[in-house]
Short mmCIF file of C-alpha atoms in Angstrom, two decimals:
data_model
loop_
_atom_site.label_atom_id
_atom_site.label_comp_id
_atom_site.label_asym_id
_atom_site.label_seq_id
_atom_site.Cartn_x
_atom_site.Cartn_y
_atom_site.Cartn_z
CA MET A 1 0.00 0.00 0.00
CA ALA A 2 1.41 3.37 -0.96
CA LEU A 3 1.53 5.95 1.80
CA GLU A 4 -0.56 8.30 -0.32
CA THR A 5 -3.38 5.76 -0.69
CA GLU A 6 -6.61 6.61 1.07
CA LEU A 7 -7.18 4.13 3.87
CA SER A 8 -10.97 3.83 3.82
CA ARG A 9 -13.26 2.47 6.50
CA GLU A 10 -14.24 -0.40 4.20
CA GLU A 11 -10.59 -1.37 3.67
CA VAL A 12 -10.09 -1.37 7.43
CA ARG A 13 -13.28 -3.42 7.91
CA ARG A 14 -12.08 -6.01 5.37
CA THR A 15 -8.70 -6.23 7.10
CA VAL A 16 -10.04 -6.54 10.66
CA PHE A 17 -12.72 -9.09 9.77
CA SER A 18 -10.64 -11.05 7.23
CA PRO A 19 -10.37 -14.79 7.92
CA ALA A 20 -6.60 -14.42 7.50
CA ASN A 21 -6.53 -12.12 10.56
CA ARG A 22 -8.73 -14.21 12.89
CA ARG A 23 -5.88 -14.83 15.34
CA ARG A 24 -5.38 -11.12 16.00
CA THR A 25 -7.99 -10.10 18.55
CA VAL A 26 -6.74 -6.66 19.64
CA TRP A 27 -6.40 -3.95 16.99
CA THR A 28 -4.54 -0.65 17.32
CA VAL A 29 -3.47 1.81 14.64
CA THR A 30 0.05 0.34 14.73
CA SER A 31 -1.12 -3.27 14.38
CA LEU A 32 -3.49 -2.30 11.56
CA LEU A 33 -0.79 -0.48 9.61
CA ALA A 34 1.61 -3.39 10.17
CA ARG A 35 -0.82 -5.54 8.17
CA TYR A 36 -0.20 -3.15 5.27
CA GLY A 37 3.58 -3.25 5.78
CA ILE A 38 3.78 0.27 7.26
CA ARG A 39 5.89 0.41 10.40
CA ALA A 40 7.15 3.32 12.48
CA ASN A 41 8.31 3.27 16.06
CA ALA A 42 8.54 6.66 17.77
CA ALA A 43 10.45 5.17 20.71
CA LYS A 44 13.25 4.08 18.37
CA GLY A 45 13.43 7.50 16.72
CA GLU A 46 12.12 6.40 13.34
CA GLU A 47 10.65 9.06 11.11
CA PHE A 48 7.06 9.59 12.22
CA GLU A 49 6.12 12.62 10.12
CA ARG A 50 6.09 10.70 6.85
CA ILE A 51 3.27 8.42 7.95
CA LYS A 52 1.33 10.85 10.14
CA LEU A 53 -1.50 11.24 7.61
CA VAL A 54 -1.92 7.49 7.15
CA ARG A 55 -1.98 6.98 10.95
CA ARG A 56 -4.72 9.61 11.26
CA ARG A 57 -6.79 7.92 8.56
CA ALA A 58 -6.37 4.52 10.22
CA SER A 59 -7.32 5.99 13.60
CA ARG A 60 -10.39 7.67 12.14
CA SER A 61 -11.46 4.45 10.39
CA LEU A 62 -11.15 2.39 13.60
CA ARG A 63 -13.08 5.06 15.52
CA GLU A 64 -15.85 5.03 12.87
CA LEU A 65 -16.13 1.23 13.08
CA TRP A 66 -16.42 1.59 16.87
CA SER A 67 -19.17 4.21 16.52
CA GLU A 68 -21.05 1.87 14.14
CA GLY A 69 -20.88 -0.91 16.72
CA ALA A 70 -18.64 -3.14 14.58
CA LEU A 71 -15.82 -2.96 17.16
CA TYR A 72 -15.59 -2.62 20.93
CA ARG A 73 -13.01 -0.42 22.66
CA GLN A 74 -10.90 -1.49 25.63
CA GLU A 75 -10.55 0.85 28.59
CA ALA A 76 -6.76 0.62 28.87
CA THR A 77 -4.53 2.04 26.15
CA ASP A 78 -1.63 0.28 24.48
CA ASN A 79 1.60 2.26 24.79
CA ARG A 80 4.06 -0.10 23.13
CA GLY A 81 6.11 1.48 20.36
CA GLY A 82 5.96 4.99 21.80
CA PHE A 83 2.30 5.70 21.04
CA ALA A 84 -0.59 5.72 23.52
CA GLU A 85 -3.14 3.97 21.33
CA ILE A 86 -6.72 2.92 21.84
CA LYS A 87 -7.25 -0.83 21.64
CA TYR A 88 -10.22 -2.16 19.68
CA VAL A 89 -11.57 -5.71 19.57
CA ARG A 90 -14.18 -7.55 17.52
CA PRO A 91 -17.41 -8.17 19.49
CA GLU A 92 -17.10 -11.95 19.14
CA ASP A 93 -13.60 -11.84 20.69
CA ALA A 94 -14.58 -9.59 23.60
CA SER A 95 -14.41 -10.79 27.17
CA GLY A 96 -14.28 -8.69 30.29
CA THR A 97 -15.03 -4.96 30.35
CA TYR A 98 -15.23 -2.90 27.16
CA LEU A 99 -16.57 0.45 26.04
CA ILE A 100 -19.51 0.56 23.64
CA PHE A 101 -20.55 3.64 21.65
CA CYS A 102 -23.84 5.13 22.93
CA ARG A 103 -25.98 5.86 19.88
CA ARG A 104 -28.06 8.47 21.70
CA CYS A 105 -25.33 10.84 22.95
CA GLY A 106 -22.02 9.54 21.53
CA GLU A 107 -20.39 8.84 24.90
CA ALA A 108 -18.48 5.67 25.71
CA ARG A 109 -20.70 3.27 27.65
CA ARG A 110 -19.21 0.44 29.72
CA SER A 111 -20.16 -3.13 28.81
CA VAL A 112 -19.26 -6.26 30.76
CA ASN A 113 -19.16 -9.51 28.78
CA HIS A 114 -19.52 -12.69 30.79
CA ALA A 115 -20.57 -16.30 30.25
CA HIS A 116 -24.30 -15.49 30.44
CA GLY A 117 -24.24 -12.58 28.00
CA ARG A 118 -23.51 -8.87 28.10
CA THR A 119 -24.42 -6.35 30.78
CA LEU A 120 -24.54 -2.67 29.77
CA GLU A 121 -24.01 -0.05 32.44
CA VAL A 122 -25.93 3.23 32.50
CA CYS A 123 -24.57 5.74 29.98
CA PRO A 124 -22.73 8.59 31.76
CA GLY A 125 -23.77 11.09 29.07
CA CYS A 126 -27.50 10.62 28.65
CA GLY A 127 -28.50 8.15 31.38
CA GLU A 128 -29.75 5.54 28.91
CA GLY A 129 -30.27 2.20 30.60
CA ALA A 130 -31.27 3.68 33.96
#
């Protein structure tokens, strides 16, 4: 993939949900771009400016998939490689506590996945679920 190529939400969706990527359960911007052969490590002093635009597009695409409900977001960030990145996971791979996008107000709403199903907490923004 050329650095100038537009990284669309549909390309990201195909990559995350591809059968070839079933073993990867946690997705960050860095892990997504690594699937396209784009690597940069700020902690090692590699040139970050040249891929800044592509990282923004990848971040925006993952965030859009989260807001659609296609991905869940973990509460803790991943800071390996010098970036504090949000971790996303496919709903079928989720276990434990995750953040779900509230469709009413756009806030992050906590969800707990357990053996008997999913429990949604009350939304802090709009009070949905109270």
